[in-house]
Amino acid sequence: MEAISTAGQRPGNPGRWVALGLIAFIDLILLYGVTMMYASGEIAFALLVLLIVTTGTWVFISNKGYSYRYVYPALLGVSVFIVFPLLYTVNVAFTNYSSSNLLPLERVKAIHMAKTYRTPGESYSFKAYEKDGHYQLLFISNKDSDKHLVSAPFGELTEPGEITTRLSSELPDGNELAFRDTIRIRHILKMLKIVLPDGNTLSMTSLREFGPQAKIYDEGPNDSLIDRRNGDILTPDMTTGYYVDNTGEQIGPGFTVFNGWDNFVKVVSDPGIQGPFMQIFTWTLTFSALSVLFTLIIGLLMACLVQWEPLKGNGVYRLLLILPYAVPAFISILIFRGLFNQNFGEINMLLNMLFGVQPEWFSNGFLAKTMVLIVNTWLGYPYMMILCIGLLKSIPDDLYEASAIDGATPLQNLFKITIPLIIKPLIPLLIASFAFNFNNLVLIALLTDGAPNIIGATTPAGATDLLVSYTFRIAFGQYGQDYGLASAIATFIFLMVGVIAWLNLKATKRFTE
């Protein structure tokens, strides 16, 4: 790309034209994609790609954008995978987007307009004939007659169309299709509107019959729908996202509307959401902090142990202690889920034999949280041990020899020499570990699935849910998918995590100074 800038002063340089041609080719492909996305209604994605095309082109062909070429890929990644999803999530939070209000108004209106009802009149069984890729239908009346209705020939259809018929005593030309072949072209038959000689129309009512049908609704002003049968008017309610009739009854499916701050207000003011949200938020912070603390303590102690020179076979112990880190986490979690099983788990069997107790690991909130911390500590301590082993090797042995001469105890060595010397390089890693545990969805989803449930919650909320699993269950769980509410909670989480990260950075900077 540098060649584009420097060669820009040399118009005759062929490399410049090759590079410009390549950029133009890529731009054309992306602009075609923008057009297709806009045509399909994906306006947000079309704008995103258009922004990428314009900024990327400017960066790579302009001399002023030369310094940005090396950071553009990183900025592009941040924009596409962080900023855009964040903005999209915030946008969804201001809507009623959910499993019951999934489509835009235009699509819902089209669904209602496509509804039909059976009108009085005769139904006809039919047979299909094919000749040279064209089809004809023979309609057989229940009345005694020496003539039958025969449709005009038609081919493949991509949109609904009208086909006329005529009375004839002869069969259509071509071969009669077997029933399985008739089923194969049913997508064509469903788009046909058969016009009879008397002007009445037929539509496909089953795989074997055409009958008189009519649309239920006619289009009215301002996206309203007029019922042909009784004259009732359906009007779109832009506050609830449903069509409503004259009595106020909602007619599904719903459509997506902007509902302002409703989702945010619901999170803050609804007792069934506010209480569980704050409870889960507190538990998320506690879980993340304790997980980091426990894994650090055990990892550091294990690292000191395997570094202890009098201990023979250090390599074997080191290998055995790292093994939990080598086993895929989901396997370990499922194993622990079986071990902690309240009725058949080995842990309860052992506790019952020794102490005569069988803890309710999955139905008691405190015990469930304890179990989650135990499992996560087991999964996380090898990582801390590996880090600590590397950091311990950087501490000069002279310090320990001098402390030994002064008569220092192992605990004094740990708190006066080891921890002060390794804590500064460990802090960024501890923050990263805290952030990882803050969003540890896999552990909760596989071990407890949030259980036990919080009593009184109006959303799917459990005592061991983290904020991320709580949001996931609202958005994609089996209790109803409320994407708008989940997005509002995700926005709150983003703000909280942002504040925590800022405080962490400030505290870290002050500590390291």
Coordinates of C-alpha atoms in Angstrom, one line a residue:
M1 CA 0.0 0.0 0.0
E2 CA 2.9 2.3 0.6
A3 CA 3.5 2.0 -3.1
I4 CA 0.2 3.8 -3.8
S5 CA 1.3 6.8 -1.8
T6 CA 4.8 7.1 -3.0
A7 CA 3.9 6.1 -6.5
G8 CA 1.1 8.7 -6.5
Q9 CA 3.8 11.2 -7.4
R10 CA 4.8 9.0 -10.4
P11 CA 1.7 8.6 -12.6
G12 CA 3.6 6.2 -14.9
N13 CA 4.3 3.6 -12.2
P14 CA 2.3 0.4 -13.2
G15 CA 2.2 -0.9 -9.6
R16 CA 0.1 2.1 -8.6
W17 CA -2.5 1.3 -11.2
V18 CA -2.5 -2.4 -10.2
A19 CA -3.1 -1.4 -6.6
L20 CA -5.8 1.1 -7.5
G21 CA -7.5 -1.5 -9.8
L22 CA -7.4 -4.1 -6.9
I23 CA -9.0 -1.6 -4.5
A24 CA -11.6 -0.6 -7.1
F25 CA -12.4 -4.3 -7.7
I26 CA -12.8 -5.0 -3.9
D27 CA -15.0 -1.8 -3.6
L28 CA -17.3 -2.9 -6.4
I29 CA -17.8 -6.3 -4.7
L30 CA -18.6 -4.7 -1.4
L31 CA -20.8 -2.1 -2.9
Y32 CA -22.8 -4.9 -4.6
G33 CA -23.1 -6.5 -1.2
V34 CA -24.3 -3.2 0.2
T35 CA -27.0 -2.9 -2.5
M36 CA -28.2 -6.5 -1.8
M37 CA -28.3 -5.9 1.9
Y38 CA -30.2 -2.7 1.5
A39 CA -32.7 -4.3 -0.9
S40 CA -33.3 -7.1 1.6
G41 CA -34.0 -4.6 4.4
E42 CA -30.7 -5.0 6.3
I43 CA -30.1 -1.3 6.5
A44 CA -27.8 -1.4 9.5
F45 CA -25.5 -3.9 8.0
A46 CA -25.6 -2.1 4.7
L47 CA -24.5 1.2 6.4
L48 CA -21.8 -0.7 8.3
V49 CA -20.3 -2.1 5.1
L50 CA -20.6 1.2 3.3
L51 CA -18.7 2.9 6.2
I52 CA -16.0 0.3 5.9
V53 CA -15.7 0.7 2.2
T54 CA -15.5 4.5 2.3
T55 CA -13.0 4.7 5.2
G56 CA -10.9 1.8 3.9
T57 CA -10.7 3.4 0.4
W58 CA -9.7 6.7 1.8
V59 CA -7.1 5.2 4.1
F60 CA -5.4 3.3 1.3
I61 CA -5.5 5.8 -1.6
S62 CA -5.0 9.1 0.3
N63 CA -1.7 10.4 1.4
K64 CA -3.3 11.8 4.5
G65 CA -4.5 8.4 5.6
Y66 CA -1.0 6.8 5.2
S67 CA -0.3 6.6 8.9
Y68 CA -3.7 4.9 9.6
R69 CA -3.0 1.9 7.2
Y70 CA -1.2 -0.1 9.8
V71 CA -3.8 0.3 12.5
Y72 CA -6.8 0.1 10.1
P73 CA -7.2 -3.7 10.4
A74 CA -7.3 -3.4 14.2
L75 CA -9.7 -0.5 14.1
L76 CA -11.8 -2.4 11.6
G77 CA -12.0 -5.5 13.9
V78 CA -13.0 -3.3 16.9
S79 CA -15.6 -1.6 14.9
V80 CA -17.1 -4.7 13.4
F81 CA -16.9 -7.1 16.4
I82 CA -17.3 -4.7 19.4
V83 CA -18.7 -1.3 18.5
F84 CA -21.3 -2.4 16.0
P85 CA -22.7 -5.3 18.1
L86 CA -22.8 -2.9 21.0
L87 CA -24.7 -0.2 19.1
Y88 CA -27.0 -2.9 17.7
T89 CA -27.7 -4.2 21.1
V90 CA -28.5 -0.8 22.5
N91 CA -30.8 -0.2 19.5
V92 CA -32.7 -3.5 20.2
A93 CA -33.1 -2.5 23.9
F94 CA -35.4 0.4 22.8
T95 CA -37.8 -2.0 21.0
N96 CA -40.2 -4.8 21.9
Y97 CA -38.2 -7.3 19.8
S98 CA -39.1 -10.8 21.0
S99 CA -40.3 -14.2 19.9
S100 CA -43.9 -12.8 19.7
N101 CA -42.9 -9.5 18.1
L102 CA -40.3 -10.7 15.7
L103 CA -41.3 -9.2 12.3
P104 CA -41.6 -5.7 10.9
L105 CA -45.0 -4.2 10.4
E106 CA -44.8 -4.7 6.6
R107 CA -44.3 -8.5 7.0
V108 CA -47.1 -8.9 9.5
K109 CA -49.4 -6.9 7.3
A110 CA -48.5 -9.2 4.4
I111 CA -49.2 -12.3 6.5
H112 CA -52.7 -10.9 7.4
M113 CA -53.4 -10.0 3.8
A114 CA -52.5 -13.5 2.7
K115 CA -55.2 -15.1 4.9
T116 CA -58.1 -16.6 3.2
Y117 CA -61.5 -18.1 4.0
R118 CA -63.7 -20.6 2.3
T119 CA -66.6 -19.0 0.4
P120 CA -69.8 -20.7 -0.8
G121 CA -69.5 -22.6 -4.1
E122 CA -68.5 -25.9 -5.6
S123 CA -65.1 -27.5 -5.1
Y124 CA -63.3 -29.4 -7.8
S125 CA -60.9 -32.3 -7.7
F126 CA -58.2 -32.0 -10.3
K127 CA -55.6 -33.8 -12.3
A128 CA -52.4 -32.3 -13.6
Y129 CA -51.0 -32.9 -17.1
E130 CA -47.5 -32.1 -18.4
K131 CA -46.3 -31.5 -21.9
D132 CA -42.9 -29.9 -22.9
G133 CA -42.4 -28.4 -19.4
H134 CA -45.9 -26.8 -19.3
Y135 CA -48.8 -27.9 -17.2
Q136 CA -52.6 -28.0 -17.6
L137 CA -55.2 -28.8 -15.0
L138 CA -58.4 -30.8 -15.5
F139 CA -61.1 -29.9 -13.0
I140 CA -63.7 -32.6 -12.3
S141 CA -67.1 -31.5 -11.2
N142 CA -69.3 -33.6 -8.9
K143 CA -72.2 -32.8 -11.2
D144 CA -73.0 -35.1 -14.1
S145 CA -71.7 -33.5 -17.2
D146 CA -70.0 -34.6 -20.4
K147 CA -67.7 -31.6 -20.2
H148 CA -64.9 -30.7 -17.8
L149 CA -63.1 -27.5 -17.0
V150 CA -59.6 -27.4 -18.5
S151 CA -57.1 -24.7 -17.6
A152 CA -54.8 -22.8 -19.9
P153 CA -51.2 -24.1 -20.0
F154 CA -48.8 -22.6 -17.5
G155 CA -45.2 -23.1 -16.6
E156 CA -43.0 -22.4 -13.6
L157 CA -44.3 -19.4 -11.6
T158 CA -42.3 -17.1 -9.3
E159 CA -45.3 -15.0 -8.2
P160 CA -49.1 -15.5 -8.0
G161 CA -50.9 -15.4 -11.3
E162 CA -54.4 -16.0 -12.8
I163 CA -55.1 -18.9 -15.1
T164 CA -58.3 -19.0 -17.2
T165 CA -60.4 -22.2 -17.8
R166 CA -62.7 -23.4 -20.5
L167 CA -65.3 -26.1 -20.8
S168 CA -64.1 -29.0 -22.9
S169 CA -65.1 -32.6 -23.6
E170 CA -61.5 -33.5 -24.4
L171 CA -58.6 -34.3 -22.0
P172 CA -55.6 -31.9 -21.9
D173 CA -52.6 -32.7 -24.0
G174 CA -49.6 -34.4 -22.4
N175 CA -49.1 -37.0 -19.8
E176 CA -51.2 -37.2 -16.6
L177 CA -48.9 -36.7 -13.6
A178 CA -48.9 -39.2 -10.8
F179 CA -49.9 -37.9 -7.4
R180 CA -46.3 -37.8 -6.1
D181 CA -45.4 -35.6 -9.1
T182 CA -48.4 -33.4 -8.4
I183 CA -47.1 -32.9 -4.9
R184 CA -43.8 -31.9 -6.4
I185 CA -45.3 -28.9 -8.2
R186 CA -47.6 -27.9 -5.3
H187 CA -45.6 -24.7 -4.8
I188 CA -46.8 -23.7 -8.3
L189 CA -50.4 -24.8 -7.8
K190 CA -50.6 -22.7 -4.6
M191 CA -49.8 -19.6 -6.5
L192 CA -52.6 -20.2 -9.1
K193 CA -55.8 -18.3 -9.1
I194 CA -58.2 -20.2 -11.3
V195 CA -60.7 -18.1 -13.1
L196 CA -63.9 -20.0 -14.1
P197 CA -65.9 -19.1 -17.2
D198 CA -68.6 -17.4 -15.0
G199 CA -65.9 -15.2 -13.5
N200 CA -65.7 -16.9 -10.1
T201 CA -62.2 -17.9 -8.9
L202 CA -60.8 -21.0 -7.3
S203 CA -57.7 -21.6 -5.2
M204 CA -55.9 -24.7 -4.0
T205 CA -57.5 -25.8 -0.8
S206 CA -55.8 -29.2 -0.5
L207 CA -53.5 -31.5 -2.4
R208 CA -56.5 -33.0 -4.2
E209 CA -59.0 -30.0 -4.6
F210 CA -59.4 -26.5 -5.7
G211 CA -62.3 -24.6 -4.1
P212 CA -63.7 -21.1 -3.9
Q213 CA -61.7 -18.9 -1.5
A214 CA -61.4 -15.2 -0.8
K215 CA -59.0 -13.0 1.1
I216 CA -60.1 -12.1 4.6
Y217 CA -58.7 -8.6 4.6
D218 CA -58.6 -5.7 2.2
E219 CA -56.0 -3.0 2.7
G220 CA -57.3 0.2 4.4
P221 CA -55.7 3.5 5.1
N222 CA -52.7 3.9 7.4
D223 CA -51.9 0.2 7.3
S224 CA -55.3 -0.8 8.6
L225 CA -57.0 -3.9 7.4
I226 CA -60.7 -4.3 6.6
D227 CA -62.4 -7.6 7.2
R228 CA -64.4 -8.6 4.1
R229 CA -66.8 -10.8 6.1
N230 CA -68.1 -8.3 8.6
G231 CA -66.5 -4.9 7.8
D232 CA -64.4 -4.9 11.0
I233 CA -61.3 -2.9 10.9
L234 CA -57.9 -4.0 12.3
T235 CA -55.6 -1.1 13.2
P236 CA -51.9 -1.4 14.1
D237 CA -51.3 -0.5 17.7
M238 CA -47.8 1.2 17.6
T239 CA -47.5 0.9 21.4
T240 CA -48.0 -2.8 21.8
G241 CA -46.9 -4.0 18.4
Y242 CA -50.1 -5.8 17.5
Y243 CA -53.1 -5.4 15.2
V244 CA -56.2 -4.8 17.3
D245 CA -59.9 -5.2 16.3
N246 CA -62.9 -3.1 17.2
T247 CA -63.1 -4.7 20.7
G248 CA -59.4 -4.2 21.4
E249 CA -58.4 -7.8 21.1
Q250 CA -54.9 -8.3 19.8
I251 CA -54.4 -10.3 16.6
G252 CA -51.1 -12.1 16.2
P253 CA -48.4 -12.2 15.1
G254 CA -47.0 -9.1 16.6
F255 CA -44.6 -6.7 15.0
T256 CA -41.6 -4.8 16.2
V257 CA -42.0 -1.2 17.4
F258 CA -39.8 1.2 19.4
N259 CA -41.0 1.4 22.9
G260 CA -38.6 4.0 24.3
W261 CA -37.2 3.4 27.7
D262 CA -39.8 0.8 28.7
N263 CA -37.3 -2.1 28.9
F264 CA -34.8 0.0 31.0
V265 CA -37.6 1.2 33.3
K266 CA -38.8 -2.4 33.7
V267 CA -35.3 -3.5 34.8
V268 CA -35.1 -0.7 37.4
S269 CA -38.7 -0.6 38.7
D270 CA -40.2 -4.1 38.2
P271 CA -39.7 -5.9 41.6
G272 CA -39.7 -9.2 39.7
I273 CA -36.7 -8.1 37.7
Q274 CA -35.0 -5.5 39.8
G275 CA -34.5 -7.8 42.9
P276 CA -33.1 -10.8 40.9
F277 CA -31.0 -8.5 38.8
M278 CA -29.2 -6.9 41.8
Q279 CA -28.9 -10.3 43.5
I280 CA -27.3 -11.8 40.4
F281 CA -25.1 -8.7 40.0
T282 CA -23.8 -9.1 43.6
W283 CA -23.2 -12.8 43.1
T284 CA -21.4 -12.2 39.8
L285 CA -18.9 -9.8 41.5
T286 CA -18.5 -12.2 44.5
F287 CA -18.0 -15.2 42.2
S288 CA -15.5 -13.4 40.0
A289 CA -13.5 -12.0 43.0
L290 CA -13.5 -15.3 45.0
S291 CA -12.6 -17.3 41.9
V292 CA -9.5 -15.2 41.3
L293 CA -8.6 -15.2 45.0
F294 CA -9.0 -19.0 45.5
T295 CA -7.2 -19.9 42.3
L296 CA -4.4 -17.5 43.1
I297 CA -3.9 -18.9 46.6
I298 CA -3.9 -22.5 45.5
G299 CA -1.9 -21.9 42.4
L300 CA 0.8 -19.9 44.2
L301 CA 1.0 -22.6 47.0
M302 CA 1.2 -25.4 44.4
A303 CA 3.9 -23.4 42.5
C304 CA 5.9 -22.9 45.6
L305 CA 5.5 -26.6 46.4
V306 CA 6.7 -27.9 43.1
Q307 CA 9.6 -25.4 43.2
W308 CA 10.8 -26.7 46.5
E309 CA 14.2 -28.2 46.0
P310 CA 14.0 -31.0 48.7
L311 CA 10.9 -32.4 47.1
K312 CA 11.9 -35.3 44.8
G313 CA 10.1 -35.9 41.5
N314 CA 9.1 -32.2 41.1
G315 CA 8.4 -32.8 37.4
V316 CA 5.9 -35.5 38.0
Y317 CA 4.0 -33.4 40.5
R318 CA 4.1 -30.5 38.2
L319 CA 2.6 -32.6 35.4
L320 CA -0.1 -34.1 37.6
L321 CA -1.1 -30.7 38.9
I322 CA -1.4 -29.2 35.4
L323 CA -3.5 -32.1 34.1
P324 CA -6.9 -30.4 35.1
Y325 CA -5.9 -27.6 32.7
A326 CA -5.3 -30.1 29.9
V327 CA -8.8 -31.7 30.2
P328 CA -11.5 -29.8 28.3
A329 CA -13.4 -27.7 30.7
F330 CA -16.8 -29.0 29.6
I331 CA -15.8 -32.6 30.4
S332 CA -14.6 -31.7 33.9
I333 CA -17.8 -29.7 34.5
L334 CA -20.0 -32.6 33.5
I335 CA -18.0 -35.0 35.7
F336 CA -18.4 -32.7 38.7
R337 CA -22.1 -32.4 38.0
G338 CA -22.3 -36.1 38.3
L339 CA -20.1 -36.2 41.4
F340 CA -22.3 -33.6 43.1
N341 CA -25.6 -35.3 42.2
Q342 CA -27.8 -35.1 45.3
N343 CA -29.1 -38.7 45.0
F344 CA -26.5 -40.7 43.3
G345 CA -23.3 -38.6 43.4
E346 CA -20.1 -40.1 45.0
I347 CA -19.6 -36.9 47.1
N348 CA -22.9 -37.2 48.8
M349 CA -22.4 -41.0 49.3
L350 CA -19.1 -40.3 51.0
L351 CA -20.5 -37.5 53.2
N352 CA -23.4 -39.7 54.1
M353 CA -21.0 -42.6 55.2
L354 CA -18.7 -40.3 57.2
F355 CA -21.1 -37.7 58.7
G356 CA -24.6 -38.9 57.8
V357 CA -25.4 -35.8 55.7
Q358 CA -26.5 -35.4 52.1
P359 CA -26.2 -31.7 51.1
E360 CA -28.7 -30.4 48.6
W361 CA -26.1 -29.0 46.1
F362 CA -28.6 -28.0 43.4
S363 CA -31.6 -26.9 45.4
N364 CA -30.0 -24.9 48.2
G365 CA -28.7 -21.5 47.1
F366 CA -25.7 -21.3 49.4
L367 CA -24.6 -24.8 48.7
A368 CA -25.0 -24.4 45.0
K369 CA -22.8 -21.3 45.0
T370 CA -20.3 -23.2 47.1
M371 CA -20.3 -26.0 44.6
V372 CA -19.8 -23.6 41.7
L373 CA -16.8 -22.0 43.4
I374 CA -15.2 -25.4 44.2
V375 CA -15.5 -26.5 40.6
N376 CA -14.3 -23.2 39.2
T377 CA -11.3 -23.2 41.6
W378 CA -10.4 -26.7 40.4
L379 CA -10.6 -25.6 36.8
G380 CA -8.7 -22.3 37.3
Y381 CA -5.8 -23.1 39.7
P382 CA -3.5 -24.7 37.1
Y383 CA -3.5 -21.5 35.1
M384 CA -2.4 -19.5 38.1
M385 CA 0.2 -22.2 39.1
I386 CA 1.8 -22.0 35.6
L387 CA 2.0 -18.2 35.9
C388 CA 3.4 -18.3 39.4
I389 CA 6.0 -20.9 38.4
G390 CA 7.3 -18.6 35.7
L391 CA 7.4 -15.6 38.1
L392 CA 9.0 -17.5 40.9
K393 CA 11.9 -18.4 38.6
S394 CA 12.6 -14.7 38.1
I395 CA 13.2 -14.1 41.9
P396 CA 17.0 -14.3 42.7
D397 CA 17.9 -17.1 45.1
D398 CA 20.2 -14.7 46.9
L399 CA 17.2 -13.1 48.6
Y400 CA 16.1 -16.4 50.1
E401 CA 19.6 -17.3 51.2
A402 CA 19.9 -13.9 52.9
S403 CA 16.6 -14.4 54.6
A404 CA 17.6 -17.8 55.7
I405 CA 20.7 -16.4 57.3
D406 CA 18.5 -13.9 59.1
G407 CA 16.4 -16.8 60.4
A408 CA 13.2 -16.0 58.4
T409 CA 10.4 -18.5 58.4
P410 CA 8.7 -19.8 55.1
L411 CA 5.7 -17.6 55.8
Q412 CA 7.9 -14.6 56.2
N413 CA 9.6 -15.4 52.9
L414 CA 6.2 -15.7 51.2
F415 CA 4.8 -12.4 52.5
K416 CA 8.1 -10.4 52.5
I417 CA 9.8 -11.6 49.4
T418 CA 7.7 -13.8 47.1
I419 CA 4.4 -11.9 47.0
P420 CA 5.8 -8.4 46.8
L421 CA 8.0 -9.4 43.8
I422 CA 5.4 -11.2 41.8
I423 CA 2.3 -9.2 42.5
K424 CA 3.0 -6.3 40.1
P425 CA 3.3 -8.5 37.0
L426 CA 0.4 -10.6 38.2
I427 CA -2.1 -7.8 38.5
P428 CA -2.9 -7.4 34.7
L429 CA -3.4 -11.2 34.6
L430 CA -5.6 -11.2 37.7
I431 CA -7.8 -8.5 36.1
A432 CA -8.0 -10.6 32.9
S433 CA -9.0 -13.6 35.0
F434 CA -11.6 -11.5 36.8
A435 CA -13.1 -10.4 33.5
F436 CA -13.1 -14.0 32.2
N437 CA -15.0 -15.3 35.3
F438 CA -17.4 -12.3 35.1
N439 CA -18.6 -13.8 31.8
N440 CA -18.2 -17.5 32.6
L441 CA -21.3 -18.7 30.8
V442 CA -20.1 -22.2 30.1
L443 CA -19.6 -23.1 33.8
I444 CA -23.1 -22.0 34.8
A445 CA -24.9 -23.4 31.8
L446 CA -23.3 -26.9 32.1
L447 CA -23.1 -27.2 35.9
T448 CA -26.3 -25.7 37.3
D449 CA -28.1 -23.9 34.5
G450 CA -28.7 -21.1 37.1
A451 CA -30.5 -23.4 39.6
P452 CA -32.0 -23.1 42.1
N453 CA -34.6 -20.6 40.8
I454 CA -35.1 -17.3 42.6
I455 CA -38.6 -17.2 44.1
G456 CA -40.7 -14.2 42.9
A457 CA -38.7 -13.5 39.8
T458 CA -40.8 -12.7 36.7
T459 CA -37.9 -13.6 34.5
P460 CA -35.9 -16.9 34.4
A461 CA -33.4 -16.1 37.2
G462 CA -31.4 -18.5 39.4
A463 CA -29.3 -18.2 42.5
T464 CA -26.2 -19.3 40.7
D465 CA -26.9 -17.3 37.5
L466 CA -24.2 -14.8 36.5
L467 CA -25.3 -11.7 34.6
V468 CA -24.2 -13.3 31.3
S469 CA -26.2 -16.5 31.8
Y470 CA -29.2 -14.5 33.2
T471 CA -29.2 -12.4 30.0
F472 CA -28.7 -15.5 27.8
R473 CA -31.7 -17.3 29.4
I474 CA -33.9 -14.3 28.9
A475 CA -32.9 -13.9 25.2
F476 CA -32.6 -17.5 24.2
G477 CA -34.1 -19.6 27.0
Q478 CA -37.2 -21.8 26.8
Y479 CA -39.3 -19.4 28.9
G480 CA -39.9 -16.9 26.1
Q481 CA -37.4 -15.0 24.1
D482 CA -37.5 -11.3 25.0
Y483 CA -34.6 -9.8 23.1
G484 CA -35.5 -6.2 23.9
L485 CA -35.4 -6.8 27.7
A486 CA -32.2 -8.9 27.4
S487 CA -30.6 -6.1 25.4
A488 CA -31.5 -3.6 28.1
I489 CA -29.9 -5.8 30.7
A490 CA -26.9 -6.3 28.5
T491 CA -26.6 -2.5 28.2
F492 CA -26.6 -2.2 32.0
I493 CA -23.9 -4.9 32.2
F494 CA -21.8 -3.1 29.7
L495 CA -22.0 0.1 31.7
M496 CA -21.2 -1.7 35.0
V497 CA -18.3 -3.6 33.4
G498 CA -17.0 -0.3 31.9
V499 CA -17.1 1.3 35.3
I500 CA -15.4 -1.6 37.0
A501 CA -12.7 -1.8 34.3
W502 CA -12.1 2.0 34.7
L503 CA -11.8 1.6 38.5
N504 CA -9.5 -1.4 38.1
L505 CA -7.2 0.5 35.8
K506 CA -7.1 3.5 38.1
A507 CA -6.4 1.3 41.1
T508 CA -3.8 -0.7 39.2
K509 CA -2.0 2.4 38.0
R510 CA -2.0 3.8 41.6
F511 CA -0.7 0.5 43.0
T512 CA 2.1 0.1 40.4
E513 CA 3.2 3.7 41.0

